[in-house]
Amino acid sequence: MKYEPQNEHEKRMYEIFEELGIEDYEVRNHVAVRTIEEVDMYGLSMEGLNLKNLLIYDKKLDRYFLVIVEEHRRLDMKHFKEITGWKKTKFAEDEEAQQLMGLETGLTPLALFNDADNRITVVLGKEIIDAPDDEIVGFHPCRNNGTLLMKKADFIKFLAYAGNDVIEETHYPEPVAE
């Protein structure tokens, strides 16, 4: 194993990488962060696409959506409703994320292997879809005191392994007229 895992979920993530032949990645350890504001405060933005993960729960559909977009992008709920078909939504509670992802803290698509019932639909922002396959994307490696940098193509391969439904954002929301 290339890196020493700090918990059982990170260990399993590395095992999956090995199974999939994902070898080109780097882990950078840092202070634990939970929000983009903390990332900014500690100067933790890194090369490549800096992304945020938002877990949305749709009460009517009884479904979760993991929306992954550029870190400073504002989430236009009406726009994503058109893309996903969600109905009555709220941001999921930390406890819900912990239960679904099996993690004590943080939210990362690299823990989707813990969502055995595939209750989470992944929503990839257009900035990810449009990025070249060799673009670097970064996510917590199943703990919030590190960032794992990998190629977009390897991340997509990992998502396919996890088996969750994926919705791709094909267009940005229309600008609001002033």
mmCIF file of N, CA and C in Angstrom, residues 35-36 39 45-54 67-73 107 109 124-129 131 135-140 147 149-150 152 155:
data_model
loop_
_atom_site.group_PDB
_atom_site.id
_atom_site.type_symbol
_atom_site.label_atom_id
_atom_site.label_comp_id
_atom_site.label_asym_id
_atom_site.label_seq_id
_atom_site.Cartn_x
_atom_site.Cartn_y
_atom_site.Cartn_z
ATOM 1 N N THR A 35 -15.418 22.562 6.267
ATOM 2 C CA THR A 35 -16.100 23.502 5.370
ATOM 3 C C THR A 35 -15.118 24.141 4.400
ATOM 4 N N ILE A 36 -15.645 24.706 3.334
ATOM 5 C CA ILE A 36 -14.821 25.434 2.368
ATOM 6 C C ILE A 36 -14.210 26.667 3.032
ATOM 7 N N VAL A 39 -11.135 25.514 4.603
ATOM 8 C CA VAL A 39 -10.127 25.266 3.563
ATOM 9 C C VAL A 39 -9.458 26.579 3.184
ATOM 10 N N SER A 45 -6.440 25.126 -0.552
ATOM 11 C CA SER A 45 -6.784 24.877 -1.955
ATOM 12 C C SER A 45 -5.548 24.331 -2.655
ATOM 13 N N MET A 46 -5.746 23.361 -3.525
ATOM 14 C CA MET A 46 -4.629 22.683 -4.185
ATOM 15 C C MET A 46 -4.785 22.766 -5.689
ATOM 16 N N GLU A 47 -3.790 22.271 -6.414
ATOM 17 C CA GLU A 47 -3.874 22.302 -7.872
ATOM 18 C C GLU A 47 -5.044 21.461 -8.350
ATOM 19 N N GLY A 48 -5.472 21.735 -9.565
ATOM 20 C CA GLY A 48 -6.586 20.992 -10.139
ATOM 21 C C GLY A 48 -7.922 21.590 -9.739
ATOM 22 N N LEU A 49 -8.961 20.785 -9.862
ATOM 23 C CA LEU A 49 -10.300 21.228 -9.492
ATOM 24 C C LEU A 49 -10.469 21.120 -7.985
ATOM 25 N N ASN A 50 -10.762 22.227 -7.340
ATOM 26 C CA ASN A 50 -11.074 22.225 -5.914
ATOM 27 C C ASN A 50 -12.588 22.138 -5.798
ATOM 28 N N LEU A 51 -13.051 21.064 -5.202
ATOM 29 C CA LEU A 51 -14.470 20.729 -5.223
ATOM 30 C C LEU A 51 -15.060 20.694 -3.817
ATOM 31 N N LYS A 52 -16.382 20.793 -3.759
ATOM 32 C CA LYS A 52 -17.093 20.581 -2.502
ATOM 33 C C LYS A 52 -18.160 19.529 -2.741
ATOM 34 N N ASN A 53 -18.513 18.843 -1.671
ATOM 35 C CA ASN A 53 -19.505 17.778 -1.706
ATOM 36 C C ASN A 53 -20.670 18.176 -0.813
ATOM 37 N N LEU A 54 -21.860 18.174 -1.358
ATOM 38 C CA LEU A 54 -23.050 18.539 -0.594
ATOM 39 C C LEU A 54 -24.031 17.373 -0.644
ATOM 40 N N VAL A 67 -24.008 16.057 -4.361
ATOM 41 C CA VAL A 67 -23.717 17.036 -5.409
ATOM 42 C C VAL A 67 -22.255 17.447 -5.270
ATOM 43 N N ILE A 68 -21.495 17.293 -6.349
ATOM 44 C CA ILE A 68 -20.074 17.626 -6.345
ATOM 45 C C ILE A 68 -19.846 18.740 -7.361
ATOM 46 N N VAL A 69 -19.452 19.905 -6.854
ATOM 47 C CA VAL A 69 -19.256 21.086 -7.700
ATOM 48 C C VAL A 69 -18.012 21.843 -7.247
ATOM 49 N N GLU A 70 -17.621 22.838 -8.039
ATOM 50 C CA GLU A 70 -16.461 23.681 -7.712
ATOM 51 C C GLU A 70 -16.675 24.291 -6.328
ATOM 52 N N GLU A 71 -15.595 24.394 -5.554
ATOM 53 C CA GLU A 71 -15.698 24.736 -4.134
ATOM 54 C C GLU A 71 -16.391 26.059 -3.822
ATOM 55 N N HIS A 72 -16.328 27.045 -4.686
ATOM 56 C CA HIS A 72 -16.942 28.338 -4.384
ATOM 57 C C HIS A 72 -18.249 28.575 -5.153
ATOM 58 N N ARG A 73 -18.683 27.570 -5.845
ATOM 59 C CA ARG A 73 -19.913 27.692 -6.622
ATOM 60 C C ARG A 73 -21.128 27.654 -5.691
ATOM 61 N N LEU A 107 -17.362 14.296 4.448
ATOM 62 C CA LEU A 107 -18.197 13.762 3.383
ATOM 63 C C LEU A 107 -17.306 13.630 2.158
ATOM 64 N N PRO A 109 -16.935 11.352 -1.782
ATOM 65 C CA PRO A 109 -17.399 10.298 -2.682
ATOM 66 C C PRO A 109 -16.500 9.061 -2.629
ATOM 67 N N LEU A 124 -22.640 15.123 -10.688
ATOM 68 C CA LEU A 124 -21.364 15.730 -11.050
ATOM 69 C C LEU A 124 -21.592 17.056 -11.754
ATOM 70 N N GLY A 125 -20.996 18.112 -11.207
ATOM 71 C CA GLY A 125 -21.090 19.429 -11.807
ATOM 72 C C GLY A 125 -20.447 19.472 -13.184
ATOM 73 N N LYS A 126 -20.915 20.399 -13.992
ATOM 74 C CA LYS A 126 -20.418 20.552 -15.364
ATOM 75 C C LYS A 126 -18.914 20.786 -15.402
ATOM 76 N N GLU A 127 -18.373 21.465 -14.382
ATOM 77 C CA GLU A 127 -16.936 21.714 -14.356
ATOM 78 C C GLU A 127 -16.139 20.404 -14.302
ATOM 79 N N ILE A 128 -16.699 19.383 -13.689
ATOM 80 C CA ILE A 128 -16.043 18.067 -13.660
ATOM 81 C C ILE A 128 -16.231 17.372 -15.002
ATOM 82 N N ILE A 129 -17.445 17.393 -15.498
ATOM 83 C CA ILE A 129 -17.764 16.739 -16.775
ATOM 84 C C ILE A 129 -16.891 17.297 -17.897
ATOM 85 N N ALA A 131 -13.985 18.806 -17.664
ATOM 86 C CA ALA A 131 -12.537 18.738 -17.422
ATOM 87 C C ALA A 131 -11.931 17.572 -18.204
ATOM 88 N N GLU A 135 -7.206 15.852 -15.658
ATOM 89 C CA GLU A 135 -7.375 16.931 -14.669
ATOM 90 C C GLU A 135 -7.321 16.332 -13.261
ATOM 91 N N ILE A 136 -6.697 17.040 -12.356
ATOM 92 C CA ILE A 136 -6.594 16.582 -10.971
ATOM 93 C C ILE A 136 -7.841 16.995 -10.200
ATOM 94 N N VAL A 137 -8.415 16.042 -9.473
ATOM 95 C CA VAL A 137 -9.533 16.304 -8.566
ATOM 96 C C VAL A 137 -9.101 15.857 -7.174
ATOM 97 N N GLY A 138 -9.615 16.527 -6.163
ATOM 98 C CA GLY A 138 -9.210 16.207 -4.801
ATOM 99 C C GLY A 138 -10.396 15.969 -3.894
ATOM 100 N N PHE A 139 -10.271 14.939 -3.055
ATOM 101 C CA PHE A 139 -11.313 14.575 -2.099
ATOM 102 C C PHE A 139 -10.663 14.093 -0.811
ATOM 103 N N HIS A 140 -11.419 14.144 0.272
ATOM 104 C CA HIS A 140 -10.931 13.560 1.515
ATOM 105 C C HIS A 140 -10.782 12.049 1.333
ATOM 106 N N THR A 147 -6.180 15.304 1.980
ATOM 107 C CA THR A 147 -6.783 15.422 0.652
ATOM 108 C C THR A 147 -6.065 14.447 -0.272
ATOM 109 N N LEU A 149 -5.386 13.537 -4.066
ATOM 110 C CA LEU A 149 -5.407 14.097 -5.417
ATOM 111 C C LEU A 149 -5.274 12.952 -6.415
ATOM 112 N N MET A 150 -6.164 12.936 -7.392
ATOM 113 C CA MET A 150 -6.151 11.873 -8.404
ATOM 114 C C MET A 150 -6.660 12.441 -9.724
ATOM 115 N N LYS A 152 -9.095 12.780 -12.894
ATOM 116 C CA LYS A 152 -10.539 12.668 -13.073
ATOM 117 C C LYS A 152 -10.911 11.284 -13.619
ATOM 118 N N PHE A 155 -11.053 8.841 -10.886
ATOM 119 C CA PHE A 155 -12.216 9.089 -10.038
ATOM 120 C C PHE A 155 -13.471 8.512 -10.693
#
